[in-house]
Amino acid sequence: MNCPDPIQITDQRTPRGPTPKKSVGSTIADLLQMSGVPVGSSDIAARVPVSFRKVHAGESLAHEGAPADAIFFVCAGTFKVFRTDKDGYEQVLAFAIRSEVLGFDALCMATYPVAISALEESAVYVVPKCDIPRLCEALPAFGLMLQHAGSLTLARSRELVDIMAAVASEVRLARFLIQHSRRMEDCGQSPRRFLLRMGRREISSLLGVAHETVSRSFTTLSTLGLVHVCAREVEILDMDGLGTFARSTRRQLDAPVPARARTPVHRLPAQGRHAHSLSLAA
Amino acid sequence: MNCPDPIQITDQRTPRGPTPKKSVGSTIADLLQMSGVPVGSSDIAARVPVSFRKVHAGESLAHEGAPADAIFFVCAGTFKVFRTDKDGYEQVLAFAIRSEVLGFDALCMATYPVAISALEESAVYVVPKCDIPRLCEALPAFGLMLQHAGSLTLARSRELVDIMAAVASEVRLARFLIQHSRRMEDCGQSPRRFLLRMGRREISSLLGVAHETVSRSFTTLSTLGLVHVCAREVEILDMDGLGTFARSTRRQLDAPVPARARTPVHRLPAQGRHAHSLSLAA
DNA sequence: CGCTGTCTTGAACTGTCTCAACCATGGTGG
DNA sequence: CCACCATGGTTGAGACAGTTCAAGACAGCG
C-alpha cells in the first residue's frame, strides 16, 4: 500500500457561495445563502451581522460537558464530533463539512453532549443560543433554515447507523466512502477523488472497528479494484461496483425467508471485476 | 429463562400532561404542553387546532420513500423507526415514546427516509409540513419546540451510536436498557420495571447483533444479578452495577496509553455482586 | 539524529454469527 | 378436544471474522 506517486487532487470545483476570508462583515444573509435557503434577497437578513470565527487544526469548538452557549455553521474545513469515555477511548460520532450545523443537539440541554474539534484549518459562523429566539422571530427564514440543518444532521446520523449495521468491515468502509463521496459532491468538490482529512484511527472509531481492520479493509477494496488508496488520498475507480459492494447486507439473518432459498454467501465473492489497482500502487 | 410467575407491572405513574382520548379538540397548546415547553398560558396556541390520530398496533405512520407530508408527535404508545434493505433485512434505527417527534429527518427532503410503525396501540399529533412555516411565524413557541424536539432526537440518535460502539454484546444490551430506563422515567413511568414493547429481533437489529445473541446477553445480565428478565418484562435489580457494566468500553484500543499500564481485562469480571436472580426465575 | 505518530502487515485468540434444535404460546379448524 | 401450524424465545455447537498483540516501514520534527 505504499504509493510512490501520490494522486494529484486538483479538480476541486469552487464551492457554491462566497467564503468570507475576513472576520468582520458576515451577515445572516451569507449564512442563509450558504445553507442553500433561497432567501428573498435584499432582506433585513443582509443587515444582521453574524460572528465569524476561524478555527485552527486541532482546535476545539466545544468540549463535552461544557456550557453550551452557541451553535455553529461550518463555513470551511472539516470537523470531528466525538465523545470521550472515562477510560479515554474516543468515539467519533460524525465528521462535518461546509454548511453543516454543529451543536444542534445542544439546543435541548445546557451543556454540549459532544466535543467538536477541527481536523484542518477551518471556519464557522457562530450563533449564540440566546439569540436564536429573537432571530427566529425577526427572520422566519432563519428558523426554517435551522430546522432544515438539524433535520439534515439527524438524517446523516442515521446514515451512520447504516454504516455500523453492516457486518463486514469492508462493507462498512465502502459505505463510509460512498457517503463521504456524496457529501463532497454536495460541497461542490469531486466525488471521485478526495483527501480524507481524518486518520485511520478516527475512521475506525466511526466505523466501530479496530484501526488495523480499517487498514486491511482499504487494502481489500483496493485489491478488488474498487478504489485506489494512497495514504489519505482516495480515488474511487468503480463507483457502481463500490455501491453494489456497500449494499451487501448482514446475512438475511431472520428476515422472512420464503423457502430454502438461502444464499450461502457471507461476504460477496466480489464478482471479480478488474482486480488491479494494487499493481498501480506497488 | 422461563418465568412461571410474571412480574406485575403496576407502578406506572401517570404521565405528565393530559392524554386526549378524543379525536377532536386538540390544540397546539396541548402539543406544547406535552413537549414540556412552558407555553405562556392563555395563548392563541389554545385556539389553533391540531389533528390527532390513533394508530393501531402494527400500523404504519410512514413508509420509506413515500412522500413526506407531515411530521408527528407521539402522544401515547411506542413506535419503531426503521429502514428496510433491498434484501428484506430490517434495520431498526430508534424506538420512540411519548413526546418524541417523528419524521423530523424528513423536513429536509421530499420523502421519508425511514419507515415508522406502531408497536402497540398508539396516538400522535399530526402537523402537516406545509403548515410549519405559518405555525412558526404565528407561534414562535412552536418553532422553538420543534427545534427542541429535533435536537433531542438527534441527541438520542447519537446515543444509539454509543450503543453500537460497544464491542461486547452484553454491554450493548446494558446500555440499551439504561437508555430505555431513563426514557421511561422521563415519561413518568418506573425506570426500574417496565415492559419492552419490542421483540428480541427488533432489539437485536437496534443493537447490531444476532437475535440469539440478545437472548444470551439477557441471560448473562440476569446471571450477573443486574436485571430480572421474564419474556418482555424487565426489572433492573442493580442500577449502579448495570451502569458500571455498561461503561465497559472497547479495549482502549489505541487511546493514548501513557505507559505499560494496560489492563488485560477484556470484558468486566462483573465484580460478582449478588449473582442470584436466576434462582428467582427457575 | 533519535523520536514520535501514523499506517501497514503478520499471527494467534476469541466472541459472535450461523445453523440447528427445542420449548412455550396462541390461534385455527377438523 | 386435540392435532396442527406459526410465532417468539432459548440454548447448543462449529466456523469464521475481527480483535488483540507484536513488529516493522515511513514521514515529520525538535
Coordinates of N, CA and C (backbone and C1' of nucleotides) in Angstrom, one line a residue, chain A residues 1 199-201 211-212 215-216 219 232 251 253 266, chain C residues 5-12 16-20:
Chain A
M1 N 0.8 -1.2 0.0 CA 0.0 0.0 0.0 C 0.8 1.3 0.0
G199 N -7.7 10.6 10.2 CA -6.7 9.5 10.2 C -7.5 8.1 10.3
R200 N -6.7 7.1 10.1 CA -7.3 5.7 10.2 C -8.0 5.5 11.5
R201 N -7.4 6.0 12.5 CA -7.9 5.7 13.9 C -9.3 6.4 14.0
H211 N -8.5 -0.1 14.3 CA -7.9 0.7 13.2 C -7.1 -0.2 12.3
E212 N -6.6 -1.3 12.8 CA -5.9 -2.2 11.9 C -6.8 -2.8 10.9
S215 N -7.3 -0.5 8.0 CA -6.1 -0.6 7.1 C -6.4 -1.8 6.1
R216 N -6.7 -2.9 6.7 CA -6.9 -4.1 5.9 C -8.1 -4.0 5.0
T219 N -7.1 -2.1 2.0 CA -6.3 -2.9 1.1 C -7.2 -3.8 0.3
R232 N -3.9 9.1 2.7 CA -5.2 9.7 2.9 C -5.9 10.1 1.6
R251 N -26.2 -11.0 6.5 CA -26.8 -12.2 6.1 C -28.3 -12.2 6.5
L253 N -30.2 -13.0 8.0 CA -30.5 -13.3 9.4 C -31.8 -14.0 9.5
H266 N -21.5 -15.3 2.4 CA -21.4 -14.5 3.5 C -20.9 -13.1 3.1
Chain C
dG5 P 3.5 10.5 20.3 O5' 2.8 10.4 18.9 C5' 2.7 11.6 18.1 C4' 2.3 11.2 16.7 C3' 1.1 10.2 16.7 O3' 0.1 10.7 15.7 C1' 2.9 9.3 15.4
dT6 P -1.3 9.9 15.5 O5' -1.1 9.3 14.1 C5' -0.6 10.1 13.0 C4' -0.4 9.2 11.8 C3' -1.5 8.2 11.5 O3' -1.9 8.4 10.2 C1' 0.6 7.1 11.5
dC7 P -3.2 7.6 9.7 O5' -2.6 6.3 9.0 C5' -1.6 6.4 8.0 C4' -1.0 5.1 7.7 C3' -1.9 3.9 7.4 O3' -1.8 3.5 6.1 C1' 0.0 3.3 8.8
dT8 P -2.7 2.3 5.5 O5' -1.8 1.1 5.7 C5' -0.5 1.0 5.1 C4' 0.3 -0.2 5.5 C3' -0.4 -1.5 5.3 O3' 0.3 -2.2 4.3 C1' 0.7 -1.4 7.4
dT9 P -0.4 -3.4 3.6 O5' 0.1 -4.7 4.4 C5' 1.5 -4.9 4.6 C4' 1.8 -5.8 5.7 C3' 1.0 -7.1 5.7 O3' 1.9 -8.2 5.4 C1' 1.2 -6.3 7.9
dG10 P 1.4 -9.7 5.2 O5' 1.6 -10.4 6.7 C5' 3.0 -10.4 7.2 C4' 3.0 -11.0 8.6 C3' 2.2 -12.3 8.7 O3' 3.0 -13.3 9.3 C1' 1.5 -10.8 10.4
dA11 P 2.5 -14.8 9.3 O5' 1.9 -15.0 10.7 C5' 2.7 -14.6 11.8 C4' 2.0 -15.0 13.1 C3' 1.2 -16.2 13.1 O3' 1.3 -16.9 14.3 C1' -0.2 -14.4 13.7
dA12 P 0.6 -18.3 14.5 O5' -0.3 -18.1 15.8 C5' 0.3 -17.5 16.9 C4' -0.8 -17.0 17.9 C3' -1.8 -18.1 18.3 O3' -2.0 -18.0 19.7 C1' -2.9 -16.2 17.4
dT16 P -19.6 -11.0 22.0 O5' -20.2 -11.3 20.6 C5' -19.8 -10.6 19.4 C4' -20.1 -11.4 18.2 C3' -21.6 -11.7 18.0 O3' -22.0 -11.1 16.8 C1' -20.2 -13.6 17.5
dC17 P -23.6 -11.2 16.3 O5' -23.4 -12.2 15.0 C5' -22.5 -11.9 14.0 C4' -22.3 -13.1 13.1 C3' -23.6 -13.6 12.5 O3' -23.4 -13.8 11.1 C1' -22.6 -15.4 13.6
dT18 P -24.7 -13.9 10.1 O5' -24.9 -15.5 10.0 C5' -23.9 -16.3 9.6 C4' -24.1 -17.8 10.0 C3' -25.5 -18.3 9.6 O3' -25.4 -19.2 8.5 C1' -24.7 -19.1 11.7
dC19 P -26.7 -19.7 7.7 O5' -27.0 -21.1 8.5 C5' -26.0 -22.1 8.5 C4' -26.3 -23.2 9.6 C3' -27.7 -23.8 9.4 O3' -27.6 -25.2 9.3 C1' -27.3 -23.2 11.7
dA20 P -28.9 -26.0 8.9 O5' -29.3 -26.7 10.3 C5' -28.3 -27.2 11.2 C4' -28.9 -27.5 12.5 C3' -30.4 -27.9 12.5 O3' -30.5 -29.2 13.0 C1' -30.0 -26.3 14.2

